Short mmCIF file of C-alpha atoms in Angstrom, two decimals:
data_model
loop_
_atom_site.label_atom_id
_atom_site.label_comp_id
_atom_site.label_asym_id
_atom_site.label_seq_id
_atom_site.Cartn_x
_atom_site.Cartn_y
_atom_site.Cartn_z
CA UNK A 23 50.71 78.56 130.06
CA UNK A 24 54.24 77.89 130.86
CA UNK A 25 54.84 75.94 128.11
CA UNK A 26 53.58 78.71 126.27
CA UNK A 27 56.32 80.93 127.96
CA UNK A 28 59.13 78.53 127.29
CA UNK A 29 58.19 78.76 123.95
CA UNK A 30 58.05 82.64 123.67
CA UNK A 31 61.64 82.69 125.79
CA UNK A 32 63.68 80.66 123.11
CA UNK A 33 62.17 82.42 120.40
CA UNK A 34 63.00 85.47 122.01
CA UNK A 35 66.55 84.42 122.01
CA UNK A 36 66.46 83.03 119.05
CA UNK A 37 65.17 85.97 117.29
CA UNK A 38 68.44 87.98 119.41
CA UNK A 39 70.79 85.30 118.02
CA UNK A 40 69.85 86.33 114.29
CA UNK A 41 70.18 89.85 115.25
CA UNK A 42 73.76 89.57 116.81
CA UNK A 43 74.56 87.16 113.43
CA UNK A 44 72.98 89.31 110.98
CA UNK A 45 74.94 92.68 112.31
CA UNK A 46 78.38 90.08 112.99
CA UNK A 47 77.67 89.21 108.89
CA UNK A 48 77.23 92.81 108.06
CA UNK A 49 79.86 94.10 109.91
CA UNK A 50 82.47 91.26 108.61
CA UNK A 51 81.32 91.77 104.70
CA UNK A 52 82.14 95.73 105.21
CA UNK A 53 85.48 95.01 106.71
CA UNK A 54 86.19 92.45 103.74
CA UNK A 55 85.24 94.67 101.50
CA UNK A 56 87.06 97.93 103.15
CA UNK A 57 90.17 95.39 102.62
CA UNK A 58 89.81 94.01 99.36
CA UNK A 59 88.23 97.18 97.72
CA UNK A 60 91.25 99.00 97.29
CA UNK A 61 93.47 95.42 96.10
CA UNK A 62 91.25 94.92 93.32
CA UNK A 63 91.45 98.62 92.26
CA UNK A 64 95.67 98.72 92.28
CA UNK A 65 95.16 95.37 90.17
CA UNK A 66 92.95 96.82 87.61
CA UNK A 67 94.82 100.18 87.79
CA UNK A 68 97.94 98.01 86.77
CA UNK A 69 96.62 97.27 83.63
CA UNK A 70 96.83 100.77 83.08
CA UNK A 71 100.49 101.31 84.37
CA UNK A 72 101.40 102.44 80.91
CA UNK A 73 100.67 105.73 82.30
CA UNK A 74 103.25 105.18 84.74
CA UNK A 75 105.34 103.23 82.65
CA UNK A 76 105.23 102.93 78.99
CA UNK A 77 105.05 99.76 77.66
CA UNK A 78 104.73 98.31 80.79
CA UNK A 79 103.29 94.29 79.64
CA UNK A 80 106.66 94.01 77.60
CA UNK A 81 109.24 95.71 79.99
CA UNK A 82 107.51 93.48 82.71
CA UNK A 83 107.55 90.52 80.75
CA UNK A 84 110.72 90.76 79.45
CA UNK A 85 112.39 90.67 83.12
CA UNK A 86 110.47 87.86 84.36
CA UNK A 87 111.63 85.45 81.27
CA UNK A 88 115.40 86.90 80.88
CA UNK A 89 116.05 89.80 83.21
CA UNK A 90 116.26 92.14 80.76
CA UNK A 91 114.32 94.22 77.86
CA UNK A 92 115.36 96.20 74.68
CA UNK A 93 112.68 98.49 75.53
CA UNK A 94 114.18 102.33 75.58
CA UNK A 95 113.99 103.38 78.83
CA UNK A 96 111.72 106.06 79.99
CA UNK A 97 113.76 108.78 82.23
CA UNK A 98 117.43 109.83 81.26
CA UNK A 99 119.63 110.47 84.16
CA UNK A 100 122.24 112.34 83.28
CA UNK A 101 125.05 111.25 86.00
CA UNK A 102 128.01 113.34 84.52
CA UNK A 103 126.25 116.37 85.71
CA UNK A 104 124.21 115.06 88.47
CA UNK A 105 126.95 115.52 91.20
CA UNK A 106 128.66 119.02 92.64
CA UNK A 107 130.70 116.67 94.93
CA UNK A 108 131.50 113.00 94.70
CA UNK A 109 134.18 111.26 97.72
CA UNK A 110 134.51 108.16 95.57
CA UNK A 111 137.87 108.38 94.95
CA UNK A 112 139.13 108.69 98.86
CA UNK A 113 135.90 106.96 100.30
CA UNK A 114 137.35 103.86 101.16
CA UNK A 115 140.95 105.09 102.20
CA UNK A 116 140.04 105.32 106.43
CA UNK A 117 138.10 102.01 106.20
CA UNK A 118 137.91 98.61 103.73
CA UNK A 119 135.25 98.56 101.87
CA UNK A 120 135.50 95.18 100.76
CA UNK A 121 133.59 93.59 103.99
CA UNK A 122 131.27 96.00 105.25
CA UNK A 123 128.36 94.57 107.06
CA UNK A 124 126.32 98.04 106.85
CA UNK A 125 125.98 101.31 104.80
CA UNK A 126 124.17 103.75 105.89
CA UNK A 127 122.30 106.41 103.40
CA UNK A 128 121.88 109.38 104.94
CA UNK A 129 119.19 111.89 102.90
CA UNK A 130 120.86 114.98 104.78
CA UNK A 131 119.51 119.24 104.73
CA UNK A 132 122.50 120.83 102.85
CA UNK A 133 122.45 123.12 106.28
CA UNK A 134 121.81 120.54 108.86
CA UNK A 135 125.59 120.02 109.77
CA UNK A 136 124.80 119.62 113.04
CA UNK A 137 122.86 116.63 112.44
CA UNK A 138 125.73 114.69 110.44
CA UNK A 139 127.93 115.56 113.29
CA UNK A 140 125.82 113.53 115.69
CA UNK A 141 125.09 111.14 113.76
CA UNK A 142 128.97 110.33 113.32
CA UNK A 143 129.53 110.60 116.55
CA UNK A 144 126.45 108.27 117.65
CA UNK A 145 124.60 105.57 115.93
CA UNK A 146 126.46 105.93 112.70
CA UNK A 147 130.20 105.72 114.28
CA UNK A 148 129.64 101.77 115.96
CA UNK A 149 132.53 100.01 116.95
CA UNK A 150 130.55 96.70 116.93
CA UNK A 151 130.05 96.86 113.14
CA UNK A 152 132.06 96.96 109.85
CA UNK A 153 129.94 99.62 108.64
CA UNK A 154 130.18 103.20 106.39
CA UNK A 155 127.99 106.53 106.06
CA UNK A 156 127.19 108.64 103.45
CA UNK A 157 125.47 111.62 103.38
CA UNK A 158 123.24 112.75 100.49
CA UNK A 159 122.73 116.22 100.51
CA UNK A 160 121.74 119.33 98.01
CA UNK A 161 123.02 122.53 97.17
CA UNK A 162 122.59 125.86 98.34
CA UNK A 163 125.02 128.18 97.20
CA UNK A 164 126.28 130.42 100.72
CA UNK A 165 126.74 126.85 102.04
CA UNK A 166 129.68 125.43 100.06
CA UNK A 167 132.43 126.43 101.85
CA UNK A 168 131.19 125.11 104.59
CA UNK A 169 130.20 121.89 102.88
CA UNK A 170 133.72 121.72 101.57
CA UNK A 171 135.27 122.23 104.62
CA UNK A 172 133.26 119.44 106.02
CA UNK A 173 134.23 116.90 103.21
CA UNK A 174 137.71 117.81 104.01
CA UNK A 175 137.07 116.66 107.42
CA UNK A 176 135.17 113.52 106.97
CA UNK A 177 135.26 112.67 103.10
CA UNK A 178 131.62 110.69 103.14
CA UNK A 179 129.31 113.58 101.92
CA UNK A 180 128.02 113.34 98.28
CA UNK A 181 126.24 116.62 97.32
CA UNK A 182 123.87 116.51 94.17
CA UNK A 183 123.83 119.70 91.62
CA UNK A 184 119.92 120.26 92.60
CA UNK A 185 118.07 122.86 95.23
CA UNK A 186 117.82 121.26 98.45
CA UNK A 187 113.78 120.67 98.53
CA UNK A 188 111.11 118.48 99.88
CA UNK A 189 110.09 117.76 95.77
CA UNK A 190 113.55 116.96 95.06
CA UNK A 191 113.95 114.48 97.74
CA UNK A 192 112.93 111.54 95.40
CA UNK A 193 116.00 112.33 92.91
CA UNK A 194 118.13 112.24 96.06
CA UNK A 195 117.43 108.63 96.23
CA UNK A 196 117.49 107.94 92.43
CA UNK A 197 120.69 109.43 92.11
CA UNK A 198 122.06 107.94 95.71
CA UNK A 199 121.48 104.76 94.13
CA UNK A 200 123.48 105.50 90.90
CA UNK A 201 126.04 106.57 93.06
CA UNK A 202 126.27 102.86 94.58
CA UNK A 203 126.30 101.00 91.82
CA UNK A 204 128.78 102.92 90.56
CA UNK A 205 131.27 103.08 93.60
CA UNK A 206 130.83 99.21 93.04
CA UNK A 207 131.02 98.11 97.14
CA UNK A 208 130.54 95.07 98.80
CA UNK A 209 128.33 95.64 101.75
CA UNK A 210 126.00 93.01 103.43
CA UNK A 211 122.98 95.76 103.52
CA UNK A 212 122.05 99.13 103.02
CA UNK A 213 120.03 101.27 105.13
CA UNK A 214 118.33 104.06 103.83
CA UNK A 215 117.81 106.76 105.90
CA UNK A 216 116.54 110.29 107.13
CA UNK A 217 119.11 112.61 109.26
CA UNK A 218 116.30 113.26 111.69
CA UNK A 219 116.18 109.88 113.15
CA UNK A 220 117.38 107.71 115.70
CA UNK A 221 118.78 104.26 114.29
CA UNK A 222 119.47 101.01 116.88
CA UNK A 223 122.27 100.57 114.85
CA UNK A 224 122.97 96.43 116.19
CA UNK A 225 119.69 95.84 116.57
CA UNK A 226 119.07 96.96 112.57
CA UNK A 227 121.73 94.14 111.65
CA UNK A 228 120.52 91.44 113.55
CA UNK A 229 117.32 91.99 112.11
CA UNK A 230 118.90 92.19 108.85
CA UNK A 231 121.28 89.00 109.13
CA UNK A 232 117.84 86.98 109.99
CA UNK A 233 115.15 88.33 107.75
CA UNK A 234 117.67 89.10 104.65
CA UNK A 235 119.43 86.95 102.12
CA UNK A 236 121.61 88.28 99.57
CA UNK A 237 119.42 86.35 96.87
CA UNK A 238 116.08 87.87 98.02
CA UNK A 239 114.40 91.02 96.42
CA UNK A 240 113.07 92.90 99.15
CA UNK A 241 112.62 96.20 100.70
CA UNK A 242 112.19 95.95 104.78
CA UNK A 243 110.22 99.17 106.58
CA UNK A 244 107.50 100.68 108.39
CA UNK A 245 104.82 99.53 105.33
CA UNK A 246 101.63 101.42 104.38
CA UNK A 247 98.86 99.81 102.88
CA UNK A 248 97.12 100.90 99.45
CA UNK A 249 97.11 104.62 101.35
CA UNK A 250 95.02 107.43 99.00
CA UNK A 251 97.23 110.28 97.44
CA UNK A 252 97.08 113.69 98.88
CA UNK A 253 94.95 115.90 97.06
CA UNK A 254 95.19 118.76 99.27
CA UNK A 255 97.29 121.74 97.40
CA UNK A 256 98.65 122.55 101.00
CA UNK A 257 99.87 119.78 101.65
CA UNK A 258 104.07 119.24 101.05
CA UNK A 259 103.04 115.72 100.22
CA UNK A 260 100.22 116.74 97.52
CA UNK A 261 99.77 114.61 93.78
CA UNK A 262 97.58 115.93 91.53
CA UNK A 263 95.45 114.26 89.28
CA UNK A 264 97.73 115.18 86.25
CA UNK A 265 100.58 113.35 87.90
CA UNK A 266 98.58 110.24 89.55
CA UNK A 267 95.04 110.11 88.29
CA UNK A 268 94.26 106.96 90.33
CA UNK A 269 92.58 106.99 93.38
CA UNK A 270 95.07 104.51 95.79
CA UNK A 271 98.74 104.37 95.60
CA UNK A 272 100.52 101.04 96.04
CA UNK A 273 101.55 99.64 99.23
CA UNK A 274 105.30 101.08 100.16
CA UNK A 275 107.68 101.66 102.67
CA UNK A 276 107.75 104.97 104.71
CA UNK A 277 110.97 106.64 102.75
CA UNK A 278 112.15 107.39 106.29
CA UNK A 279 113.55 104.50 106.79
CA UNK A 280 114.15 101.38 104.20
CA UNK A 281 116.49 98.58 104.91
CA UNK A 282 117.40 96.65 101.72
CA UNK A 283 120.59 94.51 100.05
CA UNK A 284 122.70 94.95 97.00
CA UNK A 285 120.70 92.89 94.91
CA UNK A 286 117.71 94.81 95.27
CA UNK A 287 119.16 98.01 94.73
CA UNK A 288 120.46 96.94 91.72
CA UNK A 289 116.93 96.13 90.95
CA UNK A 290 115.79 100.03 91.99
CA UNK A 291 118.53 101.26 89.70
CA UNK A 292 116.86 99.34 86.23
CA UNK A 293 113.39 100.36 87.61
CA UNK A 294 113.84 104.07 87.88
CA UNK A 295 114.27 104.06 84.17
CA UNK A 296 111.31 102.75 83.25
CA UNK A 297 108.65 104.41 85.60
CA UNK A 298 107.44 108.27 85.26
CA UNK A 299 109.07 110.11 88.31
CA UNK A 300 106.38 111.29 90.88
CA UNK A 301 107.33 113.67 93.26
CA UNK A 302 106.75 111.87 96.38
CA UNK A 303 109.93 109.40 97.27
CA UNK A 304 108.37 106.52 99.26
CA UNK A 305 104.88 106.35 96.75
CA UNK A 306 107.27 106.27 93.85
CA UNK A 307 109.66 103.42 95.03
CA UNK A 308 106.71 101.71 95.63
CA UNK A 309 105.24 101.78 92.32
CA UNK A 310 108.77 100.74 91.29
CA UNK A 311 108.92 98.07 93.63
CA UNK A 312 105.95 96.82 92.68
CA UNK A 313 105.87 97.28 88.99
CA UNK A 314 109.80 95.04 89.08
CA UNK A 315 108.32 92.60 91.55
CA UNK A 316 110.30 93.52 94.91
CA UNK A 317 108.62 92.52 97.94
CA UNK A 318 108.00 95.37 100.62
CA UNK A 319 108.31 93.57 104.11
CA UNK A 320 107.00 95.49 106.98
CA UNK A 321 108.27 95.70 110.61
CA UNK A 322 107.00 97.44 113.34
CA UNK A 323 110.36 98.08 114.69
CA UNK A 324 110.82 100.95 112.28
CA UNK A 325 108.66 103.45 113.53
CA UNK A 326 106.33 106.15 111.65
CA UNK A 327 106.21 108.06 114.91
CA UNK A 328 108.13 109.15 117.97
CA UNK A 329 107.50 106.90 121.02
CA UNK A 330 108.78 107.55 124.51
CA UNK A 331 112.68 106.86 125.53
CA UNK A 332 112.19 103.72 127.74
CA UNK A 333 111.42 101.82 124.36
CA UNK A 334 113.99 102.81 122.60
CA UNK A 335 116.56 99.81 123.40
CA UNK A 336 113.55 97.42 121.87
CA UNK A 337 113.33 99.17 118.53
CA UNK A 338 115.21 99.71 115.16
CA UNK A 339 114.79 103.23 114.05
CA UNK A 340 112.49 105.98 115.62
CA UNK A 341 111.56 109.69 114.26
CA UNK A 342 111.34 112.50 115.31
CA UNK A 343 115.34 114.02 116.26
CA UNK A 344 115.29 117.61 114.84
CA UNK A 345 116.66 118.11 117.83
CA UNK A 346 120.89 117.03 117.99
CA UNK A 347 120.75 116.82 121.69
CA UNK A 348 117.83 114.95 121.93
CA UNK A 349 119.73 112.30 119.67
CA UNK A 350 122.72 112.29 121.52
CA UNK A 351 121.11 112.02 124.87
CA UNK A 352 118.59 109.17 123.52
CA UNK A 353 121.56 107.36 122.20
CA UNK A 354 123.42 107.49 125.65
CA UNK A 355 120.46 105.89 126.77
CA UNK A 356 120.37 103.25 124.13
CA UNK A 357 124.03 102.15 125.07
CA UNK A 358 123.76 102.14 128.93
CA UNK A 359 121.07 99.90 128.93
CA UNK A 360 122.33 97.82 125.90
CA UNK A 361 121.81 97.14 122.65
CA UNK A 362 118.61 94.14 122.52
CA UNK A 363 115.70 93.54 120.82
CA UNK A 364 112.90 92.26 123.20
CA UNK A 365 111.62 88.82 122.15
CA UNK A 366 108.16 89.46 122.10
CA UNK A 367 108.61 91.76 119.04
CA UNK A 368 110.36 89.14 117.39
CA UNK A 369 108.22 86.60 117.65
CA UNK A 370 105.54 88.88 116.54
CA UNK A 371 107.41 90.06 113.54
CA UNK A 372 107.87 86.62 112.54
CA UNK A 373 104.41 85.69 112.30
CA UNK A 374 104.11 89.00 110.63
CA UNK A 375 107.10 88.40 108.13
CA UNK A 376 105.20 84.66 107.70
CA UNK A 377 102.13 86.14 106.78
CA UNK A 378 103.75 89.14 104.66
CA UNK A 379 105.14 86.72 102.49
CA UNK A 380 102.22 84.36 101.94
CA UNK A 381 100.59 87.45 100.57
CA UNK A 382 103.50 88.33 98.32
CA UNK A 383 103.56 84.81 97.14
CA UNK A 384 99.77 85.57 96.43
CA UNK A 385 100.30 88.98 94.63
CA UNK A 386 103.13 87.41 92.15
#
């Protein structure tokens, strides 16, 4: 009889084990497949990119074995008309541009002068740092004497001959980059940025110095993975079918905030010829990115959202500073208790930057 209940007891948890495995199994095949699903879709929808970009197997091709195609490129930018204002000529006669160790690009609201004033005056005006702003703006037409009383002031805004919209914001960058290559300067990195944010300025380089080489292609950022494209006709960020008919976009950095090099930008520049324009920035310089092979490196010191002040010392660029006088205040607070990043988050983003590029190295 006891026997008998021994018996009955380990079968009993025997029969539990299998449960617990079974569901463990279950669970782990949904989670492998909720991560691999959309991977194998942006693979197969990349043999299609020709929607995207036309003759995409030769263009491709072409740059891997030489670095160049004779393919006609897709878009024409027309440059000569492209800018109301352009400080070129005088923007290196404060500062040398022959060493810098940062440039900032600012995507700046035609109207938000009181942002670019801060921003001067904060975490883009750093003694520590060889480094240079520029704002990108649009036009609105009661604004330009204002705008060109501000240039007179400060000589580092370039203003584009296109409405100042959310849709447009993507051409901002196209044509920011254009501007660039064109000003031909020697900077160690580039930053990328919105005028509503907050930007640990020191801590941004030292992250750069370590995790950026002027031979690598790469694009470092707050990094979504394979999100889905808005579909929702009220939404500002909304792609319809007609202009992306496949269901995930590629993985990409948050346009927010994008630190990157020369060399890659360089890369951008050729890119943007080849693939269709969407109207949402960050998706779009992701499908560049990855259709021209540039590896998109995330960090979770670039935040997607606002976290609370005490942090702010620890990170490298935070949303959410609509508000001037919350940036200047924040930024008084970043320099009294000094500019540092905390180890922990470094150690964690290397393991993450390890693992990020074993994947790339996967994906190539």
């Amino acid at each position: 009889m006891i026997r008998t209940k021994k018996i009955l007891h380990r079968q009993c948890w025997r029969n539990i084990f299998l449960i617990i495995l079974v569901h463990v199994v279950f669970l782990c095949g949904i989670c492998l497949f909720w991560w691999l699903y959309p991977r194998i879709y942006m693979h197969i929808a990349y043999m299609k990119m020709d929607f995207l970009m036309p003759n995409s197997k030769q263009i491709i091709n072409d740059f891997r074995q030489t670095g160049n195609t004779k393919v006609k490129p897709f878009n024409s930018f027309v440059k000569e008309d492209a800018y109301k204002i352009d400080p070129s000529e005088h923007f290196c006669d404060n500062t040398a541009c022959g060493s810098l160790q940062m440039l900032f690009v600012v995507k700046s609201h035609v109207m938000n002068f009181g942002h670019r004033y801060a921003i001067r005056k904060t975490w883009g005006g750093v003694k520590q740092l060889r480094t240079k702003i520029v704002f990108i703006i649009g036009y609105t037409e009661f604004a330009t004497p204002f705008i060109e009383e501000e240039l007179k002031q400060y000589n580092d805004i370039v203003q584009l001959n296109i409405i100042d919209t959310y849709e447009n914001l993507v051409y901002k960058t196209i044509y920011s980059i254009f501007w660039l290559l064109d000003l031909n300067i020697e900077t160690e990195f580039i930053h990328f940025v919105d005028d509503d944010r907050l930007v640990n300025t020191l801590n941004v380089y030292n992250i750069a110095s370590t995790q950026i080489a002027p031979s690598d292609l790469v694009m470092i950022g707050h990094k979504l993975n394979y999100p889905r494209p808005q579909r929702d006709v009220t939404s500002k960020v909304y792609l319809s079918p007609a202009e992306y008919p496949f269901s995930y976009l590629p993985s990409h950095i948050i346009g927010g905030t994008v630190l990157t090099n020369m060399k890659t930008v360089k890369m951008l520049a050729i890119g943007v010829s080849y693939v269709k324009v969407i109207p949402i920035e960050d998706s779009y310089f992701g499908i560049v990115a990855a259709a021209f092979n540039i590896e998109m490196r995330h960090h979770s010191g670039f935040l997607r959202y606002e976290m609370r002040a005490n942090v702010l010392p620890y990170i490298l660029s935070s949303p959410g500073y609509e508000n001037i006088y919350a940036l200047i205040r924040d930024w008084k607070l970043i320099k009294r208790r000094g500019f540092t990043f905390r180890p922990a988050m470094y150690i964690y983003n290397s393991w993450s930057l390890l693992f990020d590029r074993y994947v790339f190295s996967l994906n190539r």
